[in-house]
Short mmCIF file of C-alpha atoms in Angstrom, two decimals:
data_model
loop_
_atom_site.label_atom_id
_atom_site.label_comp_id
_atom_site.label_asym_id
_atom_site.label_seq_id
_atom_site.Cartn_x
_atom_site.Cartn_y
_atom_site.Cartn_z
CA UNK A 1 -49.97 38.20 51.37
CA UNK A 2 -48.23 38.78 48.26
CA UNK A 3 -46.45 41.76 46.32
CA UNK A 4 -44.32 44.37 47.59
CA UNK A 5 -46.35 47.11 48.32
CA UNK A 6 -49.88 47.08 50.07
CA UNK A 7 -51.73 49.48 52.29
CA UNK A 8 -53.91 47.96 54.73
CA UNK A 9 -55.27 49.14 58.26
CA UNK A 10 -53.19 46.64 60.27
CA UNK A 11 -49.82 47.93 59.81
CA UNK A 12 -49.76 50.77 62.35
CA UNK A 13 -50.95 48.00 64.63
CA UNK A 14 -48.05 46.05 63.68
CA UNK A 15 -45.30 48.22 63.33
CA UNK A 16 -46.20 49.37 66.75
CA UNK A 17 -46.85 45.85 68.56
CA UNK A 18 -43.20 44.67 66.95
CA UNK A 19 -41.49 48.20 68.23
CA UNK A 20 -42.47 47.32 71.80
CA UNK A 21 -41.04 43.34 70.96
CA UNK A 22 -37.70 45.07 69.36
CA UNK A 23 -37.61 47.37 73.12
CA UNK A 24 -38.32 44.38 74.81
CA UNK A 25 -35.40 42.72 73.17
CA UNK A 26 -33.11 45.16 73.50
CA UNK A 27 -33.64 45.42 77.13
CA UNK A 28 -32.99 42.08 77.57
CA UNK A 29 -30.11 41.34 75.36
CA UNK A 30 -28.99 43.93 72.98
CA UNK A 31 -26.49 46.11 75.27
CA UNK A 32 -24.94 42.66 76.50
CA UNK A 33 -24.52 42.14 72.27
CA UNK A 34 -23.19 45.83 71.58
CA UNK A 35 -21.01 45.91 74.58
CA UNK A 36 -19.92 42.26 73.06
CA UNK A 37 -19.55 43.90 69.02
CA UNK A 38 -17.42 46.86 70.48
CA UNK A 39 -15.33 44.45 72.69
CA UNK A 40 -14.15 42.34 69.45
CA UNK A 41 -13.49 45.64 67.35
CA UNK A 42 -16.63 45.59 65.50
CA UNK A 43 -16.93 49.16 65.58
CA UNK A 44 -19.09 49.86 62.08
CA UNK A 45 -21.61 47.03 63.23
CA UNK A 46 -21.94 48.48 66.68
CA UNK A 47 -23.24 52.06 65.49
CA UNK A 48 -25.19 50.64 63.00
CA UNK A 49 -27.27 48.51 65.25
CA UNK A 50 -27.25 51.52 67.97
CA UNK A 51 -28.76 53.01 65.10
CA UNK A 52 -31.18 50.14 63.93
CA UNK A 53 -32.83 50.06 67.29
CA UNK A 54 -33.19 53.42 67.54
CA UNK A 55 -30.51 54.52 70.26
CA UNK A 56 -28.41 56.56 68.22
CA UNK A 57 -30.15 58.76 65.37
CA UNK A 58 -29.97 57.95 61.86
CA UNK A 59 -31.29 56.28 58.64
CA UNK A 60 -32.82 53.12 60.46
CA UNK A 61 -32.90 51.30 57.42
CA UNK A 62 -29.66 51.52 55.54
CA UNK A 63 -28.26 50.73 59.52
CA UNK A 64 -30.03 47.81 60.11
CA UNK A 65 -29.40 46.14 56.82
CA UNK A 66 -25.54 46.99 56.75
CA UNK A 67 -25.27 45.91 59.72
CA UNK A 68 -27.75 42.74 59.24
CA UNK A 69 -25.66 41.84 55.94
CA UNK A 70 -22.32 42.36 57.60
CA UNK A 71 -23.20 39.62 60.54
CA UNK A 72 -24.61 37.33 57.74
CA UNK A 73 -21.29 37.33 56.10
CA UNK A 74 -19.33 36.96 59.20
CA UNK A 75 -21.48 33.82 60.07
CA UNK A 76 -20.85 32.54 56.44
CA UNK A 77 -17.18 33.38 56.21
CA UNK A 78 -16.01 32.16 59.81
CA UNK A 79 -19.18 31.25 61.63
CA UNK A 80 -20.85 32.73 64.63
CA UNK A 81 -18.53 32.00 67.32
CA UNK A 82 -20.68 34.20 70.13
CA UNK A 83 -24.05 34.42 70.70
CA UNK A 84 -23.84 38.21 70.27
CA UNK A 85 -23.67 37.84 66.18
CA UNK A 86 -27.40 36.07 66.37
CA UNK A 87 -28.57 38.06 68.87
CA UNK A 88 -27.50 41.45 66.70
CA UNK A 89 -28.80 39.60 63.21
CA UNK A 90 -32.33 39.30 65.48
CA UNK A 91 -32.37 42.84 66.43
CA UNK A 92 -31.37 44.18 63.07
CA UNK A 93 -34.22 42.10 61.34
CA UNK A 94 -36.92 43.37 63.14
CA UNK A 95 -36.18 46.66 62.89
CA UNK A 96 -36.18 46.55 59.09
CA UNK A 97 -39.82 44.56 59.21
CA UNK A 98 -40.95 47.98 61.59
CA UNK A 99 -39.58 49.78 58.54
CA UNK A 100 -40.96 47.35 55.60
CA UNK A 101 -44.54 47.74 57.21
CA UNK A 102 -44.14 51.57 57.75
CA UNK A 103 -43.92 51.68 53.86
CA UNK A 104 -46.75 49.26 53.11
CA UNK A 105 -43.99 46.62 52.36
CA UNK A 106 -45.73 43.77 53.45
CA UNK A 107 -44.12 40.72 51.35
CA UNK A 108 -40.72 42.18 52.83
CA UNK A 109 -41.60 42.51 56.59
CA UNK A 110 -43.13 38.97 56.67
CA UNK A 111 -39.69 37.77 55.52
CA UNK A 112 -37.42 39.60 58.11
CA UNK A 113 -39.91 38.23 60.74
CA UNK A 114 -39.11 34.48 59.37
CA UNK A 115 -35.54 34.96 59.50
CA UNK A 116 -35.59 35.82 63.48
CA UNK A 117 -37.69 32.47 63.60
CA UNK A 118 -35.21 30.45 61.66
CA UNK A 119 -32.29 31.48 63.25
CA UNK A 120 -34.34 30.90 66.92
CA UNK A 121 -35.34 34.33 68.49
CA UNK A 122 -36.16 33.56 72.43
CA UNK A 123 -39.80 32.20 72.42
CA UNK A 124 -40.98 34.78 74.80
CA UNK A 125 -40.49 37.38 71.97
CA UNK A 126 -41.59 35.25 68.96
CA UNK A 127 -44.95 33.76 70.30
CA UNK A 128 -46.71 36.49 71.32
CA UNK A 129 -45.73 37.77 67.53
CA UNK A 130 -46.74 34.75 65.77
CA UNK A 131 -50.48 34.71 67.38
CA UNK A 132 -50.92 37.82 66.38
CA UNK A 133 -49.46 37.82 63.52
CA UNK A 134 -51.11 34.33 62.20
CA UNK A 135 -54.79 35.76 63.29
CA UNK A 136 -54.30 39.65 62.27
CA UNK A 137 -52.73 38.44 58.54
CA UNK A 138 -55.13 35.28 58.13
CA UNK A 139 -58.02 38.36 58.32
CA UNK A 140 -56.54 40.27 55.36
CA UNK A 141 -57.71 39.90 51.61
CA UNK A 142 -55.03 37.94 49.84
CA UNK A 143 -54.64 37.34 46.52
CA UNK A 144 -52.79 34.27 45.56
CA UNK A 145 -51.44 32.96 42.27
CA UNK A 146 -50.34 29.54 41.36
CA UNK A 147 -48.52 28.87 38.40
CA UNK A 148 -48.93 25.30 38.38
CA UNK A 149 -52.47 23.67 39.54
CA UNK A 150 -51.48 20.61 41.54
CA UNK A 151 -53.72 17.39 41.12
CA UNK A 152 -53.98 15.73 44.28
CA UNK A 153 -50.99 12.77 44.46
CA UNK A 154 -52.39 9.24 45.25
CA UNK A 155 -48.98 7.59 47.30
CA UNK A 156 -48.20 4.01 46.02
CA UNK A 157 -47.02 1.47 49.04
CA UNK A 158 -43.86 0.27 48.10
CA UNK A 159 -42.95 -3.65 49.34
CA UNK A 160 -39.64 -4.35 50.83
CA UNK A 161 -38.07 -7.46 51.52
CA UNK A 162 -37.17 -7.42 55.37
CA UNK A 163 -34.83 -10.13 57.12
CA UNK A 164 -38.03 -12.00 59.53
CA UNK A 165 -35.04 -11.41 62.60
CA UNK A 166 -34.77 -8.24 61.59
CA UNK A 167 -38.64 -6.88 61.65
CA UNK A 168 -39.94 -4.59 64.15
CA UNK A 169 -43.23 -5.60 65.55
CA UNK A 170 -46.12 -4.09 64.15
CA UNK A 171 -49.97 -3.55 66.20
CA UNK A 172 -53.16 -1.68 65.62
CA UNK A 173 -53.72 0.70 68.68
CA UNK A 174 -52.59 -1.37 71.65
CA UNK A 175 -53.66 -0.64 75.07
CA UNK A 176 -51.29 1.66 76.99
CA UNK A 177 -50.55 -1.15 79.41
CA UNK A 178 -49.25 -3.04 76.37
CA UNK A 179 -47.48 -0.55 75.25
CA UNK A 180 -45.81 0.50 78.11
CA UNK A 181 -44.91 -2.73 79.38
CA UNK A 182 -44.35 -4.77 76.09
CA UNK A 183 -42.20 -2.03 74.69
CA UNK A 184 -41.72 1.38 76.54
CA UNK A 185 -39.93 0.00 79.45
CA UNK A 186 -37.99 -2.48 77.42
CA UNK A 187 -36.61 0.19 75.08
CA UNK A 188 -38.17 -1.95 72.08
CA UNK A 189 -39.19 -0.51 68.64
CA UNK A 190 -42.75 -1.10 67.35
CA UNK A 191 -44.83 0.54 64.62
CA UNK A 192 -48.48 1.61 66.06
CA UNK A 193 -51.14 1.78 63.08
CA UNK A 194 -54.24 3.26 63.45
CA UNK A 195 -53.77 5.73 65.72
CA UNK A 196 -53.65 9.04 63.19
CA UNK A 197 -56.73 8.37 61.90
CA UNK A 198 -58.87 11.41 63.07
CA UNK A 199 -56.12 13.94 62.21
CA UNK A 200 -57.18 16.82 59.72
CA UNK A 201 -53.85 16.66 58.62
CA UNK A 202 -53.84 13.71 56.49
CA UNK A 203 -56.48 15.32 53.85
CA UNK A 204 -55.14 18.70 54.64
CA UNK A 205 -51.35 17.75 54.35
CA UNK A 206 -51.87 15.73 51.45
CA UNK A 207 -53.13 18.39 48.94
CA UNK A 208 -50.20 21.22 48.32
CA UNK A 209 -52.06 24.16 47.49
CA UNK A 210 -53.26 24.18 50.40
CA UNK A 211 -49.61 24.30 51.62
CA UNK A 212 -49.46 27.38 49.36
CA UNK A 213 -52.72 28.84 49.88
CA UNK A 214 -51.67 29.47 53.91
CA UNK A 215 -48.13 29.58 53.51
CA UNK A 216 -46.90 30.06 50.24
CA UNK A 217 -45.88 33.31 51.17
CA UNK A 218 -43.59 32.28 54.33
CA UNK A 219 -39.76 31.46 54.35
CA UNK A 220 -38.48 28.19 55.84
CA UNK A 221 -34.84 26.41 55.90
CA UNK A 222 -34.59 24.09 53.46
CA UNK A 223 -31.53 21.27 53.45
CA UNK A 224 -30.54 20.54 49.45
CA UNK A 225 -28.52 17.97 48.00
CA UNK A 226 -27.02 14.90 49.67
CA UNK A 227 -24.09 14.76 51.87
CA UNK A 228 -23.26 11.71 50.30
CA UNK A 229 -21.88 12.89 47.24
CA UNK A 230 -21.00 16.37 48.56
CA UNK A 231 -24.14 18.31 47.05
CA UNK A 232 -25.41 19.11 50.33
CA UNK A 233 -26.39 22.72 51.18
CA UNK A 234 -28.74 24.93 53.06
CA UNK A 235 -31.09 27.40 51.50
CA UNK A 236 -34.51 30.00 52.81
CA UNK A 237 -36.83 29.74 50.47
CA UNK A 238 -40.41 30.56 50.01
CA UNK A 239 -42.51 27.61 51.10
CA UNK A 240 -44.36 28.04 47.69
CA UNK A 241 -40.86 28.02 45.78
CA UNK A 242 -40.16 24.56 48.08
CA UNK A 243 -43.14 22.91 46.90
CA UNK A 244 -43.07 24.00 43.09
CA UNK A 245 -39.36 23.44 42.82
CA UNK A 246 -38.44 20.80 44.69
CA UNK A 247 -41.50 18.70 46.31
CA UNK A 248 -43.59 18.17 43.39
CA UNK A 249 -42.13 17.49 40.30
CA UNK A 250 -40.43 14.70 42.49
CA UNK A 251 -43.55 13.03 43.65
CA UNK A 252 -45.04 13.61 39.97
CA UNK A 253 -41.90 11.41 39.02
CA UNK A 254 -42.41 9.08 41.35
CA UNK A 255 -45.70 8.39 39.97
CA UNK A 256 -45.11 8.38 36.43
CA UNK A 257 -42.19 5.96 36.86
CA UNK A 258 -41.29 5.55 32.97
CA UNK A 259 -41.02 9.74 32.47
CA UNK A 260 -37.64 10.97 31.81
CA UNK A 261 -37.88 14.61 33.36
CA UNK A 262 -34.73 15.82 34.67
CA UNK A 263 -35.74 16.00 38.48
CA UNK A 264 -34.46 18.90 40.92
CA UNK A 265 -32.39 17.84 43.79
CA UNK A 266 -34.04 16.59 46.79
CA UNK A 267 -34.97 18.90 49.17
CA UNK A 268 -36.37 18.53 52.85
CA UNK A 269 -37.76 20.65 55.39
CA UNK A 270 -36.15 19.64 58.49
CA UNK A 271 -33.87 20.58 61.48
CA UNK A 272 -36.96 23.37 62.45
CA UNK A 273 -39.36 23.71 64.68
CA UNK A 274 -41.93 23.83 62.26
CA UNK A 275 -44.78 23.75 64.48
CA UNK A 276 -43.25 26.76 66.46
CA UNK A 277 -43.27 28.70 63.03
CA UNK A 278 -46.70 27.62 61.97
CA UNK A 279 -48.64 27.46 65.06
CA UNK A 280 -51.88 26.60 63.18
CA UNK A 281 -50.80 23.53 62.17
CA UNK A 282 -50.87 22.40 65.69
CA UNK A 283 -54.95 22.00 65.10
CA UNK A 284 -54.83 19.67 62.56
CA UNK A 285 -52.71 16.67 64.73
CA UNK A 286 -53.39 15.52 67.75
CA UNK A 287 -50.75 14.01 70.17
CA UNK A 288 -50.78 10.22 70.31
CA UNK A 289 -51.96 9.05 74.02
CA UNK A 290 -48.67 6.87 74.02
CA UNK A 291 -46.48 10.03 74.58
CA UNK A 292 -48.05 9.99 78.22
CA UNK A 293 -46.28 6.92 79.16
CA UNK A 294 -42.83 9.53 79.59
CA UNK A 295 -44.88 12.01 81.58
CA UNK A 296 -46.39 14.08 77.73
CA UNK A 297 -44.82 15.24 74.72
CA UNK A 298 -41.41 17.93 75.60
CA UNK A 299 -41.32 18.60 71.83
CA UNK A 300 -43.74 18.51 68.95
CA UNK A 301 -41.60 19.08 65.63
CA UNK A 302 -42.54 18.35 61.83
CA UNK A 303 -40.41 17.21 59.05
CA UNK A 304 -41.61 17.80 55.39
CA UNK A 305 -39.81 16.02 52.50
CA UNK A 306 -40.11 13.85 48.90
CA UNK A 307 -39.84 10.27 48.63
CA UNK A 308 -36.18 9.20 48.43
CA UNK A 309 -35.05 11.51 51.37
CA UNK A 310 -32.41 10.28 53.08
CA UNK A 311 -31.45 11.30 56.83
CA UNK A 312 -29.32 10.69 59.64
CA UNK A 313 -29.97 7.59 61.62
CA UNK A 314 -31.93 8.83 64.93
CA UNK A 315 -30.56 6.93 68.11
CA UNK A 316 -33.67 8.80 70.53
CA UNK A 317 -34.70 6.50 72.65
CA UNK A 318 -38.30 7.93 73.70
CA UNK A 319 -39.17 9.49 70.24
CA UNK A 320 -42.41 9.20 68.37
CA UNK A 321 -42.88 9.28 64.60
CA UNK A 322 -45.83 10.00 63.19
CA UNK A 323 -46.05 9.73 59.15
CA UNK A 324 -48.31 11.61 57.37
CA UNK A 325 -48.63 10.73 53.84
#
């Protein structure tokens, strides 16, 4: 859904199903965080939030955002040493998307609700939201514009010179006994091909305005920069502005290795639960039947990011990679 202002029949459904999610909240949490905001002297973001969720009468908006901007600079400036500032920056957040889609302010409300995401609202709260959120919006007339028109990107195999002591086995779809006992039990790396082979995802993944088409219009944390030479940073951006910024002049780059275009920091979509946030991508994988071995998959999470992205080495022992490319 794009642009600021749109009427449409679902937000009274909306505004109502998130007021019940913001009570719900509350209930659970929020006088534990204002009892917590008054305790440190916080007095100006207590009232405002008594105010955002709708204890206390007042201008609900201007409240929740003071409030919202004054934890956000707190976390910033000295961090978020309780739980109560994340907590308060949840509550505050969806009480200005009740107020976006009161006013027809779609674009805005869709935002706020990403925020609570990032920053980890309790899953009992968010789920429920997300399904019905992901089904009611999906249902709406959208009108999407791209300014660039991406050709699809045809990946090159790169060849790298590997010690032969140094190489890490590599089979086509080996029987669970094999894997189990060849490698699972012996805490052994191997690379399993062939096993991704039926997932939507690797003709759906591969092409981004698709990426843009369904969620262009959603914010995700993106990490920028290397920590290597100190560049490093962390930004929410649209994931249309991630793509056209960022992703694809990169991998047009790549390709065209002879161009001289200035290219864009990298920039990767990591350290998220991605899946969590887009629940609909969940159809287009599958989980590998090796995960069973360990008793099933605990935690399904997807990382999105150019060639040349470099990342912390991962020490999990009973982790699963799947590359989609």
């Amino acid at each position: 859904v794009h642009g600021g202002q749109q009427n449409n029949p679902l937000q009274p459904t909306l505004h109502i199903f998130l007021a019940r999610i913001l009570t719900q909240l509350f209930d659970v949490s929020g006088r534990d965080t204002c009892d917590e905001l008054q305790s440190l002297g916080h007095k100006n973001i207590f009232d405002d939030l008594l105010i955002a969720v709708g204890i206390v009468r007042g201008d609900v908006m201007s409240a929740a955002t003071r409030a919202s901007e004054a934890v956000w600079g707190h976390g910033k400036e000295k961090g978020w040493d309780t739980p109560a500032w994340k907590e308060c920056f949840i509550l505050c957040q969806l009480s200005r998307a009740i107020e976006f889609l009161r006013s027809g302010s779609t674009a805005d409300a869709i935002k706020c609700i990403d925020l609570v995401m990032i920053l980890g609202a309790p899953e009992d709260v968010t789920y429920p939201f997300v399904e019905y959120f992901e089904s009611s919006v999906s249902n709406l007339p959208r009108h999407v514009e791209h300014s660039l028109k991406f050709p699809p990107i045809e990946l090159k195999a790169i060849a790298i010179e590997i010690a032969a002591d140094r190489m890490i086995d590599r089979i086509h779809c080996p029987d669970i006994a094999v894997f189990r006992n060849d490698y699972y039990k012996k805490n052994k790396r191997v690379v399993v091909t062939g096993t991704t082979t039926s997932w939507t995802a690797l003709s759906k993944w591969s092409d981004m305005n698709w990426f843009i088409s369904n969620f262009g219009h959603r914010w995700v944390p993106v990490e920028i920069g290397s920590v290597a030479d100190g560049t490093w940073r962390e930004e929410v951006v649209t994931f249309k502005e991630f793509i056209e910024t960022y992703l694809y002049p990169r991998e047009i780059a790549r390709e065209n290795a002879n161009s001289n275009q200035k290219l864009p920091p990298i920039a990767y979509l990591a350290q998220h639960d991605l899946l969590n946030h887009f629940p609909t991508l969940t159809n287009d994988i599958e989980i590998p039947s090796y995960c069973d071995v360990s008793g099933g998959a605990d935690t399904i999470n997807g990382w999105i990011g150019p060639a040349g992205t470099v990342t912390p080495f991962v020490t999990s022992i009973h982790m699963i990679t799947c590359l989609c490319r």
